[in-house]
Coordinates of C-alpha atoms in Angstrom, one line a residue:
Chain A
M121 CA -7.9 8.4 -25.6
S122 CA -7.9 12.1 -26.7
A123 CA -7.4 13.1 -23.0
F124 CA -4.0 11.4 -23.1
F125 CA -2.7 13.4 -26.1
T126 CA -2.6 16.8 -24.4
Y127 CA 0.4 18.8 -23.6
A128 CA 0.0 18.5 -19.8
I129 CA -0.7 14.8 -19.7
L130 CA 2.1 13.9 -22.2
T131 CA 4.8 15.9 -20.4
A132 CA 3.6 14.5 -17.0
T133 CA 3.7 11.0 -18.4
I134 CA 7.3 11.4 -19.7
A135 CA 8.4 13.0 -16.4
S136 CA 6.8 10.0 -14.6
A137 CA 8.5 7.6 -16.9
I138 CA 11.9 8.9 -16.0
Q139 CA 11.1 8.6 -12.3
Y140 CA 9.9 5.0 -12.7
A141 CA 12.9 4.1 -14.8
T142 CA 15.4 5.4 -12.1
P143 CA 15.3 2.6 -9.5
F144 CA 15.7 0.0 -12.3
L145 CA 18.5 2.0 -13.8
L146 CA 20.5 2.2 -10.5
A147 CA 20.0 -1.4 -9.7
A148 CA 20.8 -2.5 -13.3
L149 CA 23.9 -0.4 -13.4
G150 CA 25.1 -2.0 -10.2
E151 CA 24.3 -5.4 -11.5
T152 CA 26.2 -4.6 -14.7
L153 CA 29.3 -3.9 -12.8
G154 CA 29.1 -7.2 -10.9
Q155 CA 28.3 -9.2 -14.0
R156 CA 31.2 -7.6 -16.0
S157 CA 33.5 -9.1 -13.3
G158 CA 31.8 -12.5 -13.6
V159 CA 29.4 -12.5 -10.7
L160 CA 25.7 -13.0 -11.2
N161 CA 23.7 -11.6 -8.3
L162 CA 20.0 -12.6 -8.2
G163 CA 19.6 -11.1 -4.8
V164 CA 19.2 -7.6 -6.1
D165 CA 15.5 -7.4 -5.3
G166 CA 16.1 -8.5 -1.7
I167 CA 18.8 -5.9 -1.3
M168 CA 16.6 -3.2 -2.8
L169 CA 13.9 -4.1 -0.3
M170 CA 16.3 -3.8 2.6
G171 CA 17.6 -0.6 1.2
A172 CA 14.1 0.8 0.9
F173 CA 13.0 -0.3 4.3
S174 CA 16.0 1.0 6.1
C175 CA 15.7 4.3 4.3
Y176 CA 12.0 4.5 5.1
Y177 CA 12.5 3.6 8.8
V178 CA 15.3 6.1 9.3
A179 CA 13.4 8.8 7.4
L180 CA 10.3 8.1 9.4
Q181 CA 12.1 8.3 12.8
T182 CA 14.4 11.2 12.0
G183 CA 12.5 13.2 9.4
S184 CA 15.7 13.2 7.3
D185 CA 15.5 11.7 3.8
L186 CA 19.3 12.2 3.4
L187 CA 20.0 10.1 6.5
G188 CA 17.6 7.5 5.2
I189 CA 19.4 7.4 1.9
L190 CA 22.8 7.0 3.6
V191 CA 21.5 4.1 5.7
G192 CA 19.9 2.5 2.7
I193 CA 23.3 2.6 0.9
G194 CA 25.1 1.3 3.9
V195 CA 22.7 -1.6 4.2
G196 CA 23.2 -2.4 0.5
A197 CA 27.0 -2.4 1.1
V198 CA 26.7 -4.8 4.1
L199 CA 24.5 -7.2 2.1
G200 CA 27.0 -6.8 -0.8
L201 CA 29.8 -8.1 1.5
I202 CA 27.6 -11.1 2.4
T203 CA 26.8 -11.7 -1.2
A204 CA 30.5 -11.4 -2.2
F205 CA 31.5 -13.7 0.7
M206 CA 29.1 -16.4 -0.6
S207 CA 29.8 -16.0 -4.3
V208 CA 33.6 -15.3 -4.2
T209 CA 35.0 -16.7 -1.0
L210 CA 32.8 -19.7 -0.5
R211 CA 32.3 -20.1 -4.3
A212 CA 28.6 -20.9 -3.8
Q213 CA 26.4 -21.5 -6.9
Q214 CA 25.7 -17.9 -7.7
G215 CA 22.1 -18.3 -8.8
I216 CA 21.1 -20.2 -5.7
S217 CA 22.9 -18.0 -3.2
G218 CA 21.4 -14.9 -4.9
I219 CA 17.9 -16.3 -4.5
G220 CA 18.8 -16.9 -0.8
V221 CA 19.7 -13.2 -0.4
Y222 CA 16.5 -12.2 -2.2
I223 CA 14.3 -14.4 0.2
F224 CA 16.3 -13.1 3.2
G225 CA 15.7 -9.4 2.1
L226 CA 12.0 -10.0 1.3
G227 CA 11.3 -11.8 4.6
L228 CA 13.4 -9.5 6.9
S229 CA 12.1 -6.2 5.4
D230 CA 8.5 -7.5 5.8
L231 CA 9.2 -8.7 9.4
L232 CA 10.8 -5.5 10.4
F233 CA 8.1 -3.4 8.8
V234 CA 5.3 -5.3 10.6
R235 CA 7.2 -5.4 13.9
F236 CA 8.4 -1.8 14.0
V237 CA 5.9 0.1 11.8
G238 CA 2.7 -1.8 11.2
T239 CA 0.6 0.8 9.5
P240 CA 2.5 2.4 6.6
L241 CA 2.9 6.1 7.4
P242 CA 4.2 8.4 4.7
V243 CA 7.5 10.1 4.8
N244 CA 8.3 13.1 2.7
P245 CA 9.1 12.2 -0.9
L246 CA 12.4 13.6 -2.2
P247 CA 11.6 17.1 -3.5
A248 CA 12.2 18.1 -7.1
V249 CA 15.2 20.2 -7.8
N250 CA 14.8 22.6 -10.7
I251 CA 17.9 22.9 -12.8
P252 CA 18.4 26.7 -13.5
L253 CA 17.5 27.8 -17.0
L254 CA 17.0 24.2 -18.3
S255 CA 13.9 23.7 -16.1
K256 CA 12.3 26.7 -17.8
I257 CA 12.5 25.2 -21.3
P258 CA 8.9 24.5 -22.4
A259 CA 8.0 20.8 -22.1
V260 CA 11.6 19.6 -22.0
G261 CA 12.1 21.4 -18.6
R262 CA 9.1 19.8 -17.1
M263 CA 10.0 16.4 -18.3
F264 CA 13.7 16.3 -17.6
F265 CA 14.9 19.1 -15.4
Q266 CA 12.3 19.2 -12.6
Q267 CA 13.3 15.9 -11.0
N268 CA 14.8 14.9 -7.7
L269 CA 18.6 14.7 -7.1
L270 CA 18.7 10.9 -7.1
I271 CA 17.2 10.8 -10.6
Y272 CA 19.9 13.2 -11.9
L273 CA 22.5 11.1 -10.1
A274 CA 21.3 7.9 -11.7
F275 CA 21.6 9.3 -15.2
V276 CA 25.0 10.9 -14.5
L277 CA 26.2 7.4 -13.4
V278 CA 25.5 6.0 -16.9
P279 CA 28.4 7.8 -18.6
A280 CA 30.4 7.6 -15.4
L281 CA 30.2 3.8 -15.3
A282 CA 31.0 3.6 -19.0
F283 CA 34.0 5.7 -18.5
V284 CA 35.2 3.6 -15.5
L285 CA 34.7 0.3 -17.4
Y286 CA 36.3 1.4 -20.7
H287 CA 38.8 4.1 -19.8
T288 CA 40.3 3.3 -16.4
N289 CA 42.7 0.7 -15.1
F290 CA 40.1 -0.5 -12.6
G291 CA 37.6 -1.0 -15.5
T292 CA 40.2 -3.0 -17.5
K293 CA 40.7 -5.3 -14.4
V294 CA 37.0 -5.8 -14.1
L295 CA 36.6 -6.7 -17.7
A296 CA 39.6 -9.0 -17.6
V297 CA 38.3 -10.8 -14.5
G298 CA 34.9 -11.2 -16.1
E299 CA 36.2 -12.6 -19.4
N300 CA 39.2 -14.7 -18.3
P301 CA 39.9 -14.7 -14.6
A302 CA 42.8 -17.1 -15.0
A303 CA 44.6 -14.8 -17.4
A304 CA 43.9 -11.9 -15.2
D305 CA 45.2 -13.8 -12.2
S306 CA 48.4 -14.7 -14.1
V307 CA 49.2 -11.0 -14.7
G308 CA 48.8 -10.2 -11.0
I309 CA 45.2 -9.0 -10.9
S310 CA 43.4 -10.2 -7.8
V311 CA 40.2 -11.8 -8.9
T312 CA 38.9 -12.0 -5.4
R313 CA 39.5 -8.4 -4.6
T314 CA 38.2 -7.2 -7.9
R315 CA 35.0 -9.2 -7.6
Y316 CA 34.5 -8.1 -4.0
V317 CA 34.7 -4.5 -5.0
T318 CA 32.3 -4.8 -7.9
V319 CA 29.8 -6.9 -5.9
V320 CA 29.9 -4.5 -3.0
L321 CA 29.6 -1.5 -5.2
G322 CA 26.8 -3.2 -7.2
C323 CA 24.8 -4.0 -4.0
T324 CA 25.4 -0.5 -2.7
M325 CA 23.7 0.8 -5.8
A326 CA 20.9 -1.8 -5.3
G327 CA 20.4 -0.3 -1.8
L328 CA 20.4 3.2 -3.3
A329 CA 17.9 1.9 -5.9
G330 CA 15.6 0.8 -3.1
A331 CA 15.9 4.1 -1.3
T332 CA 15.1 5.9 -4.6
L333 CA 12.0 3.8 -5.1
L334 CA 10.9 4.5 -1.6
L335 CA 11.4 8.2 -1.9
L336 CA 9.5 8.5 -5.2
D337 CA 6.2 8.2 -3.3
G338 CA 7.5 8.3 0.3
I339 CA 5.8 5.1 1.4
F340 CA 6.8 1.5 2.2
Q341 CA 4.8 -1.6 2.1
E342 CA 5.5 -5.3 2.1
N343 CA 7.3 -6.3 -1.1
L344 CA 7.5 -2.7 -2.2
T345 CA 9.7 -3.6 -5.2
Q346 CA 7.4 -6.2 -6.6
S347 CA 10.3 -7.9 -8.3
A348 CA 11.9 -4.8 -9.7
G349 CA 15.3 -6.3 -8.8
F350 CA 14.7 -9.2 -11.1
I351 CA 13.6 -6.9 -13.9
A352 CA 16.9 -5.0 -13.3
V353 CA 18.8 -8.2 -13.8
A354 CA 16.9 -8.8 -17.0
L355 CA 17.7 -5.2 -18.1
V356 CA 21.4 -6.0 -17.9
Y357 CA 20.9 -8.7 -20.5
F358 CA 18.7 -6.4 -22.5
G359 CA 21.4 -3.7 -22.4
A360 CA 24.1 -6.2 -23.5
W361 CA 26.1 -5.4 -20.3
R362 CA 26.6 -1.8 -21.5
P363 CA 25.6 1.2 -19.4
A364 CA 23.9 2.9 -22.3
G365 CA 22.0 -0.2 -23.3
V366 CA 20.9 -0.7 -19.7
M367 CA 19.6 2.9 -19.6
T368 CA 17.7 2.3 -22.8
G369 CA 16.0 -0.7 -21.3
S370 CA 15.2 1.1 -18.1
L371 CA 13.6 4.0 -19.9
L372 CA 11.6 1.6 -22.0
Y373 CA 10.3 -0.1 -18.9
G374 CA 9.6 3.3 -17.3
V375 CA 7.7 4.6 -20.3
V376 CA 5.5 1.6 -20.5
T377 CA 4.8 1.7 -16.7
A378 CA 4.0 5.4 -16.8
V379 CA 1.7 5.1 -19.9
V380 CA -0.2 2.2 -18.3
L381 CA -0.6 4.1 -15.1
Q382 CA -1.7 7.2 -16.8
W383 CA -4.2 5.3 -19.0
K384 CA -5.6 3.7 -15.9
S385 CA -5.9 7.0 -14.1
L386 CA -7.7 8.6 -17.1
G387 CA -10.0 5.6 -17.4
I388 CA -8.7 4.7 -20.8
I389 CA -8.0 1.2 -19.6
P390 CA -11.2 -0.1 -18.0
T391 CA -10.9 -1.3 -14.4
S392 CA -11.6 -4.9 -15.5
A393 CA -8.5 -4.9 -17.7
A394 CA -6.3 -3.0 -15.2
D395 CA -4.6 -6.1 -13.8
L396 CA -3.8 -7.4 -17.2
A397 CA -2.5 -4.0 -18.3
A398 CA -0.2 -3.9 -15.2
T399 CA 1.8 -6.8 -16.6
A400 CA 2.5 -4.9 -19.8
P401 CA 6.0 -3.5 -18.8
A402 CA 7.2 -7.0 -17.8
V403 CA 5.7 -8.6 -20.9
I404 CA 7.4 -6.0 -23.2
T405 CA 10.7 -6.4 -21.4
V406 CA 10.5 -10.2 -21.9
L407 CA 9.6 -9.8 -25.6
A408 CA 12.5 -7.4 -26.1
L409 CA 14.9 -9.8 -24.4
V410 CA 13.7 -12.6 -26.7
A411 CA 14.2 -10.4 -29.7
L412 CA 17.8 -9.6 -28.6
A413 CA 18.7 -13.0 -27.4
G414 CA 21.9 -14.3 -28.8
R415 CA 22.9 -11.0 -30.4
F416 CA 25.4 -10.1 -27.7
K417 CA 28.0 -12.2 -25.9
Q418 CA 27.8 -12.3 -22.2
P419 CA 31.0 -12.1 -20.1
A420 CA 32.7 -15.4 -20.6
A421 CA 33.2 -16.1 -16.9
L422 CA 29.7 -15.0 -15.8
G423 CA 28.4 -17.1 -13.0
K424 CA 31.6 -19.2 -12.7
P425 CA 33.4 -19.1 -9.3
Y426 CA 37.2 -18.8 -9.8
V427 CA 39.5 -21.5 -8.5
R428 CA 43.2 -20.9 -9.2
G429 CA 44.7 -23.7 -11.2
A430 CA 41.3 -25.5 -11.7
Chain B
M82 CA -27.1 -1.2 62.8
R83 CA -28.2 0.6 59.7
T84 CA -25.3 -1.0 57.8
K85 CA -26.2 -4.5 59.0
S86 CA -29.8 -4.0 57.8
I87 CA -28.6 -3.0 54.4
W88 CA -26.4 -6.0 54.2
L89 CA -29.2 -8.3 55.2
R90 CA -31.6 -6.9 52.7
G91 CA -28.9 -7.1 50.0
L92 CA -28.4 -10.8 50.8
V93 CA -32.1 -11.5 50.6
T94 CA -32.4 -9.7 47.3
L95 CA -29.4 -11.5 45.9
A96 CA -30.8 -14.8 46.9
A97 CA -34.1 -14.0 45.3
A98 CA -32.5 -12.8 42.2
S99 CA -30.4 -16.0 42.0
A100 CA -33.5 -18.1 42.3
L101 CA -35.1 -16.1 39.5
V102 CA -32.0 -16.4 37.3
T103 CA -31.8 -20.2 37.8
T104 CA -35.5 -20.9 37.2
V105 CA -36.9 -18.3 34.8
P106 CA -34.6 -17.6 31.8
T107 CA -34.2 -21.2 30.6
S108 CA -37.8 -21.4 30.0
V109 CA -38.2 -18.3 27.9
A110 CA -34.9 -17.8 26.0
P111 CA -34.6 -19.3 22.6
A112 CA -32.2 -22.2 22.0
G113 CA -28.7 -21.0 21.6
A114 CA -29.3 -17.8 23.4
V115 CA -26.4 -16.3 25.4
S116 CA -27.2 -14.6 28.7
P117 CA -26.6 -10.9 28.7
T118 CA -24.0 -11.2 31.4
T119 CA -22.1 -14.1 30.0
T120 CA -18.9 -13.0 28.3
L121 CA -19.3 -13.1 24.5
K122 CA -16.1 -14.2 22.7
V123 CA -15.6 -12.1 19.6
A124 CA -12.8 -12.4 17.1
L125 CA -12.0 -9.8 14.5
V126 CA -10.0 -10.7 11.4
A127 CA -9.0 -7.6 9.5
P128 CA -7.0 -6.9 6.3
S129 CA -4.9 -4.0 7.7
A130 CA -3.4 -2.8 10.9
V131 CA -5.5 -1.9 13.9
N132 CA -4.2 1.7 13.6
D133 CA -4.6 2.1 9.9
L134 CA -6.6 5.3 10.2
A135 CA -9.2 3.8 8.0
F136 CA -11.3 0.6 7.7
T137 CA -9.9 -1.6 10.4
Q138 CA -9.4 1.1 13.0
S139 CA -13.1 2.1 12.6
M140 CA -14.1 -1.5 13.6
V141 CA -11.6 -1.8 16.4
A142 CA -12.8 1.5 17.9
A143 CA -16.4 0.3 17.8
L144 CA -15.6 -3.0 19.4
D145 CA -13.6 -1.3 22.1
S146 CA -16.5 1.1 22.8
L147 CA -18.8 -1.9 23.5
K148 CA -16.3 -4.1 25.3
T149 CA -17.4 -3.4 28.8
S150 CA -21.1 -2.7 28.4
Y151 CA -21.7 -5.8 26.3
H152 CA -19.2 -8.1 28.2
L153 CA -17.1 -8.8 25.2
Q154 CA -13.8 -10.8 25.2
I155 CA -12.1 -9.6 22.0
S156 CA -9.3 -11.2 20.0
I157 CA -8.0 -9.4 16.9
S158 CA -5.9 -10.6 14.0
D159 CA -4.9 -7.7 11.9
N160 CA -2.8 -7.3 8.7
E161 CA -4.5 -10.4 7.3
Y162 CA -4.5 -9.2 3.7
V163 CA -3.6 -12.6 2.3
V164 CA -7.1 -14.2 2.0
S165 CA -5.9 -17.8 2.4
D166 CA -4.2 -16.9 5.7
A167 CA -7.4 -15.2 6.8
A168 CA -9.4 -18.3 5.9
N169 CA -7.3 -20.4 8.2
L170 CA -7.6 -17.9 11.0
I171 CA -11.4 -17.6 10.7
R172 CA -11.7 -21.4 10.7
Q173 CA -9.5 -21.5 13.8
Y174 CA -11.5 -19.0 15.7
A175 CA -14.8 -20.7 14.7
A176 CA -13.4 -24.0 16.0
S177 CA -12.1 -22.5 19.2
G178 CA -15.4 -21.6 20.8
Y179 CA -15.8 -18.0 19.7
N180 CA -19.4 -16.8 19.6
L181 CA -18.9 -14.2 16.9
V182 CA -16.2 -14.1 14.2
I183 CA -16.1 -10.8 12.3
A184 CA -14.4 -11.0 8.9
H185 CA -13.9 -7.3 8.2
G186 CA -13.5 -7.1 4.5
S187 CA -15.4 -7.6 1.2
Q188 CA -12.7 -10.1 0.2
Y189 CA -13.6 -12.5 3.0
G190 CA -17.2 -13.2 1.8
S191 CA -16.5 -16.5 0.0
I192 CA -14.6 -17.8 3.1
L193 CA -17.7 -17.3 5.3
Q194 CA -20.0 -18.8 2.7
A195 CA -17.9 -22.0 2.9
L196 CA -17.4 -22.0 6.6
A197 CA -20.8 -21.0 8.0
P198 CA -22.5 -24.4 7.2
K199 CA -19.8 -26.2 9.0
F200 CA -20.0 -24.1 12.2
R201 CA -23.7 -23.6 12.8
K202 CA -23.3 -22.6 16.4
V203 CA -21.0 -19.8 15.5
S204 CA -22.2 -16.4 14.3
F205 CA -20.2 -14.8 11.5
A206 CA -20.3 -11.2 10.3
W207 CA -18.7 -9.6 7.3
G208 CA -18.7 -6.4 5.4
T209 CA -19.0 -4.2 3.7
A210 CA -21.5 -6.2 1.9
G211 CA -25.2 -6.8 1.6
S212 CA -25.4 -10.5 1.3
T213 CA -25.7 -13.1 4.0
F214 CA -25.6 -15.9 1.4
R215 CA -29.0 -17.0 2.9
Q216 CA -27.1 -18.5 5.8
P217 CA -28.8 -18.4 9.2
N218 CA -25.5 -17.7 10.9
I219 CA -24.0 -14.9 8.8
Y220 CA -24.7 -11.3 9.4
A221 CA -23.7 -8.7 6.8
Y222 CA -23.0 -5.0 7.4
Q223 CA -22.6 -2.2 5.0
A224 CA -22.0 1.6 4.9
N225 CA -24.0 4.1 3.0
S226 CA -20.6 5.7 2.2
N227 CA -22.1 7.3 -0.9
E228 CA -23.8 9.8 1.5
G229 CA -20.7 11.1 3.1
G230 CA -19.0 10.8 -0.3
Y231 CA -21.6 13.1 -1.8
V232 CA -21.2 15.7 0.9
Q233 CA -17.4 15.7 0.5
G234 CA -17.6 15.7 -3.3
Y235 CA -19.9 18.7 -3.0
M236 CA -17.3 20.5 -0.9
A237 CA -14.5 19.4 -3.4
G238 CA -16.5 21.0 -6.2
M239 CA -16.5 24.3 -4.3
L240 CA -12.9 24.1 -3.4
S241 CA -11.3 23.1 -6.6
K242 CA -9.8 25.9 -8.6
S243 CA -8.5 23.8 -11.5
H244 CA -11.8 22.0 -11.8
V245 CA -9.8 18.7 -12.0
I246 CA -10.4 16.2 -9.1
G247 CA -8.8 12.8 -8.6
V248 CA -10.6 9.9 -7.0
I249 CA -8.8 6.7 -6.2
G250 CA -10.4 3.5 -5.0
P251 CA -9.0 0.1 -4.1
I252 CA -11.4 -2.4 -5.8
D253 CA -14.8 -1.4 -7.2
V254 CA -16.9 -3.2 -4.6
G255 CA -18.6 -2.5 -1.3
D256 CA -18.3 0.8 0.5
A257 CA -15.3 1.8 -1.6
Q258 CA -17.4 1.8 -4.8
L259 CA -20.3 3.6 -3.1
Y260 CA -18.0 6.3 -1.7
V261 CA -16.4 6.9 -5.1
D262 CA -19.7 7.1 -6.8
G263 CA -21.2 9.4 -4.2
F264 CA -18.1 11.6 -4.3
K265 CA -18.3 12.0 -8.0
A266 CA -22.0 12.7 -7.9
G267 CA -21.4 15.4 -5.3
V268 CA -18.7 17.1 -7.3
L269 CA -20.8 17.1 -10.5
A270 CA -23.9 18.3 -8.6
Q271 CA -22.0 21.4 -7.5
D272 CA -19.7 21.9 -10.6
P273 CA -21.1 20.1 -13.6
K274 CA -18.2 21.1 -15.7
A275 CA -15.6 19.6 -13.4
T276 CA -13.4 16.8 -14.6
V277 CA -13.5 13.9 -12.1
H278 CA -10.8 11.3 -12.8
V279 CA -11.6 7.9 -11.2
S280 CA -9.4 4.9 -11.0
F281 CA -9.2 1.7 -8.9
T282 CA -5.8 0.2 -8.0
G283 CA -7.1 -3.4 -7.8
S284 CA -5.9 -3.8 -4.3
F285 CA -7.0 -3.0 -0.8
S286 CA -3.4 -3.0 0.5
D287 CA -1.2 -1.6 -2.2
V288 CA -0.3 1.8 -0.7
S289 CA 2.4 2.4 -3.3
L290 CA 0.0 1.9 -6.3
M291 CA -2.4 4.4 -4.7
A292 CA 0.4 6.9 -4.2
S293 CA 1.4 6.5 -7.8
A294 CA -2.2 7.2 -9.0
A295 CA -2.4 10.3 -6.7
K296 CA 0.9 11.5 -8.2
A297 CA -0.5 11.0 -11.7
Y298 CA -3.6 13.0 -10.9
V299 CA -1.6 15.9 -9.4
A300 CA 0.6 15.9 -12.5
D301 CA -2.5 16.1 -14.6
G302 CA -3.6 19.2 -12.7
A303 CA -5.8 17.9 -9.9
D304 CA -6.0 20.2 -6.9
V305 CA -8.3 18.0 -4.8
L306 CA -7.9 14.3 -4.1
T307 CA -9.8 11.6 -2.3
G308 CA -9.5 7.9 -1.9
S309 CA -11.0 5.0 0.0
S310 CA -9.5 2.0 1.9
Q311 CA -6.6 1.4 4.2
S312 CA -4.2 1.9 1.3
V313 CA -4.7 5.7 1.1
V314 CA -1.8 6.7 3.4
G315 CA 0.7 6.9 0.5
A316 CA -1.8 9.0 -1.5
I317 CA -2.2 11.3 1.5
G318 CA 1.6 11.7 1.6
I319 CA 1.5 12.8 -2.0
A320 CA -1.3 15.3 -1.2
K321 CA 0.7 16.6 1.7
A322 CA 3.9 16.9 -0.4
D323 CA 2.1 18.7 -3.2
K324 CA -0.1 20.7 -1.0
V325 CA -3.4 19.6 -2.5
A326 CA -6.7 19.2 -0.6
W327 CA -7.6 15.7 0.6
F328 CA -10.9 14.2 1.7
G329 CA -10.8 11.1 3.9
T330 CA -13.2 8.4 4.5
Q331 CA -13.7 5.5 7.0
W332 CA -11.7 7.2 9.8
S333 CA -10.2 10.6 10.5
Q334 CA -7.1 11.1 8.4
A335 CA -6.3 14.7 9.5
S336 CA -3.3 13.6 11.6
L337 CA -1.5 12.4 8.4
A338 CA -1.7 15.8 6.7
P339 CA -3.2 18.4 9.1
S340 CA -3.0 21.2 6.5
E341 CA -4.4 19.3 3.5
V342 CA -7.1 17.1 4.9
V343 CA -10.3 19.1 4.7
S344 CA -12.7 16.6 6.3
S345 CA -13.2 12.9 6.8
Q346 CA -16.2 10.7 6.8
I347 CA -16.0 8.6 9.9
Y348 CA -17.5 5.2 10.3
N349 CA -19.0 4.2 13.6
W350 CA -19.9 0.5 13.6
A351 CA -21.2 0.4 17.1
P352 CA -24.9 0.6 16.1
V353 CA -24.4 -2.4 13.8
L354 CA -22.5 -4.4 16.4
E355 CA -25.1 -3.7 19.0
Q356 CA -27.8 -5.2 16.8
I357 CA -25.6 -8.2 16.0
I358 CA -24.7 -8.8 19.6
T359 CA -28.2 -8.4 20.8
G360 CA -29.3 -10.9 18.1
I361 CA -26.7 -13.4 19.2
R362 CA -27.7 -13.1 22.8
A363 CA -31.3 -13.7 21.7
G364 CA -30.3 -16.8 19.8
K365 CA -30.4 -15.3 16.3
L366 CA -27.0 -16.0 14.8
G367 CA -27.4 -14.3 11.5
G368 CA -29.6 -13.8 8.4
A369 CA -29.7 -10.0 8.6
T370 CA -28.0 -7.1 7.0
Y371 CA -27.4 -3.8 8.9
T372 CA -26.3 -0.5 7.5
I373 CA -24.6 2.6 8.9
S374 CA -25.6 6.0 7.4
L375 CA -25.6 9.7 8.2
G376 CA -29.1 9.3 9.4
N377 CA -28.5 6.7 12.1
N378 CA -25.2 8.3 13.3
G379 CA -23.2 5.4 11.9
E380 CA -21.4 7.9 9.7
K381 CA -20.4 11.5 10.4
I382 CA -18.4 14.2 8.6
A383 CA -15.5 15.4 10.8
F384 CA -14.2 18.7 9.7
N385 CA -10.5 19.2 10.2
P386 CA -10.2 22.3 12.5
K387 CA -6.7 23.0 11.2
Y388 CA -7.8 23.3 7.6
P389 CA -8.9 26.8 6.6
L390 CA -12.3 25.8 5.2
P391 CA -14.3 28.8 3.9
A392 CA -17.4 29.3 5.9
N393 CA -19.7 29.1 2.9
V394 CA -18.3 25.7 2.0
K395 CA -18.8 24.4 5.5
A396 CA -22.4 25.8 5.6
A397 CA -23.2 24.2 2.2
A398 CA -21.8 20.9 3.5
K399 CA -24.0 21.1 6.6
K400 CA -27.0 21.9 4.5
V401 CA -26.4 18.8 2.3
I402 CA -26.0 16.6 5.3
S403 CA -29.3 17.8 6.8
E404 CA -31.0 17.3 3.5
I405 CA -29.7 13.7 3.3
V406 CA -30.7 13.0 6.9
D407 CA -34.2 14.3 6.5
G408 CA -34.7 12.6 3.2
T409 CA -35.0 15.7 1.1
L410 CA -31.9 14.6 -0.8
T411 CA -31.4 11.0 -1.9
V412 CA -28.0 10.0 -3.0
A413 CA -28.2 7.3 -5.7
Q414 CA -26.4 4.0 -5.1

């Protein structure tokens, strides 16, 4: 255990925790936006997988991570349109249609991977970008300011989303549609348009989350996300539908993941207990959810399709 | 005239040979024997892709090398990492008239143990493992990967400047465990003060988890990495991105990171397959375990010509190899 409590290992662990937290954060922020407008999307994991695979395939073929990211985002947006069409236009039961999107993403990404790639070949992970001056600060610089651009972007999106939700006209519409769509409709807010926009933006972020996950290690495999999308949905509840709360939950998850991995790497966790230890992040998230259950009110119209006059 | 005479003699010889073939072999060959010229149907079930640059590719290459000379008809099912799916396939091959079904992975042992008694006329082979489960129709094959591991560990000890080395295995069984143990022993033989971190991901196929472990080791100061199994590609990607040395095993991995891969221990399963096929043709369907090693040319260390390996390190490695081959040095298992 003493090997863990060294300067190098601790800073490396925190830096890793922030990296592991980022895909969850991006996906959960996107899901927050959708849920605040009243749409529950359980297809996040499938969209992340499709975002990850498309990013991987394009990066593998072109050598450009940037192009891969853009395609991953685009695929997320397309799947967002499909999700919105089912949830908003067709008024499908949101939980079921979301699971359908998840299974579709899981199966298609696997099929495309086996058909077009086969053996997983590595692509270049996104390089770290050192923030001038800040990256030189002892310990802090190593942990927070020597990360890749998508990680900085994810954390910038936290205050940005909070600002949009609480200080803009669009945010007011989103909150109104999520709490009382009939009232919003009566004052001329288009429930359909608002929900389409939030769902497509949310799924775009899920696609970006998949691309981010992929580019952390530069490798794709079947079911790469390992249910990260479902954890992201749970983190929205954990964070009480608030961007800062979602970030806290994501960081908690990232820290536990990084610590478990580091302990495994250092042999602190014996091989025989490694599988059990790997469940720790999920277990802790569930425990935190149980502890927080009922303390916060979810958007009143969450999961309910809107029918004018119904 | 001369040509006609040759044709006549040829016909007579052929007729005589045919007569011999139809009268003699049946009286001397054991029951169940397969004639050397009869096509032998071989099925391979493997956990990863045929071009995985590791475990599966090494077996596919060996089968291909013997295909013509041993009259093999080969069917391959790759990427069968789900054991229950693999079990169905193995059963299907066994029931479809295949002479030899190779279940290429330690995770498939229990499947063969259950199936072998139900298909007594079919020969099964699996590895890397030492046990035939006392079944007369199961062969086992293994690799003394600890030998190549030791050689590469010795080089790693010489190359590391940080004296921190990361070793990542899939599951602590079979050749993966042997390689990891041998590598660690090699490092410590050369540099007793080195820190050798070892971990197992718990999966033969989780490339992402292995990449994460590699990343953790690099962050902890490791400047040399190695890993075993078909799931190493992600870890090699990390080695390439962070420019740390990588030692491969099972197949040459130099193409994945030409500037970082120092050398690879390459498996050649052909000697093992030759013994198994010869056994089947003689009517012996199993009950034996065969091993590849540096000594029988089943394993070799392939130095990556693009890696600037110092001459003294290469010379030291060659010396260790020759000591292992001539028995002067024994690598513990």
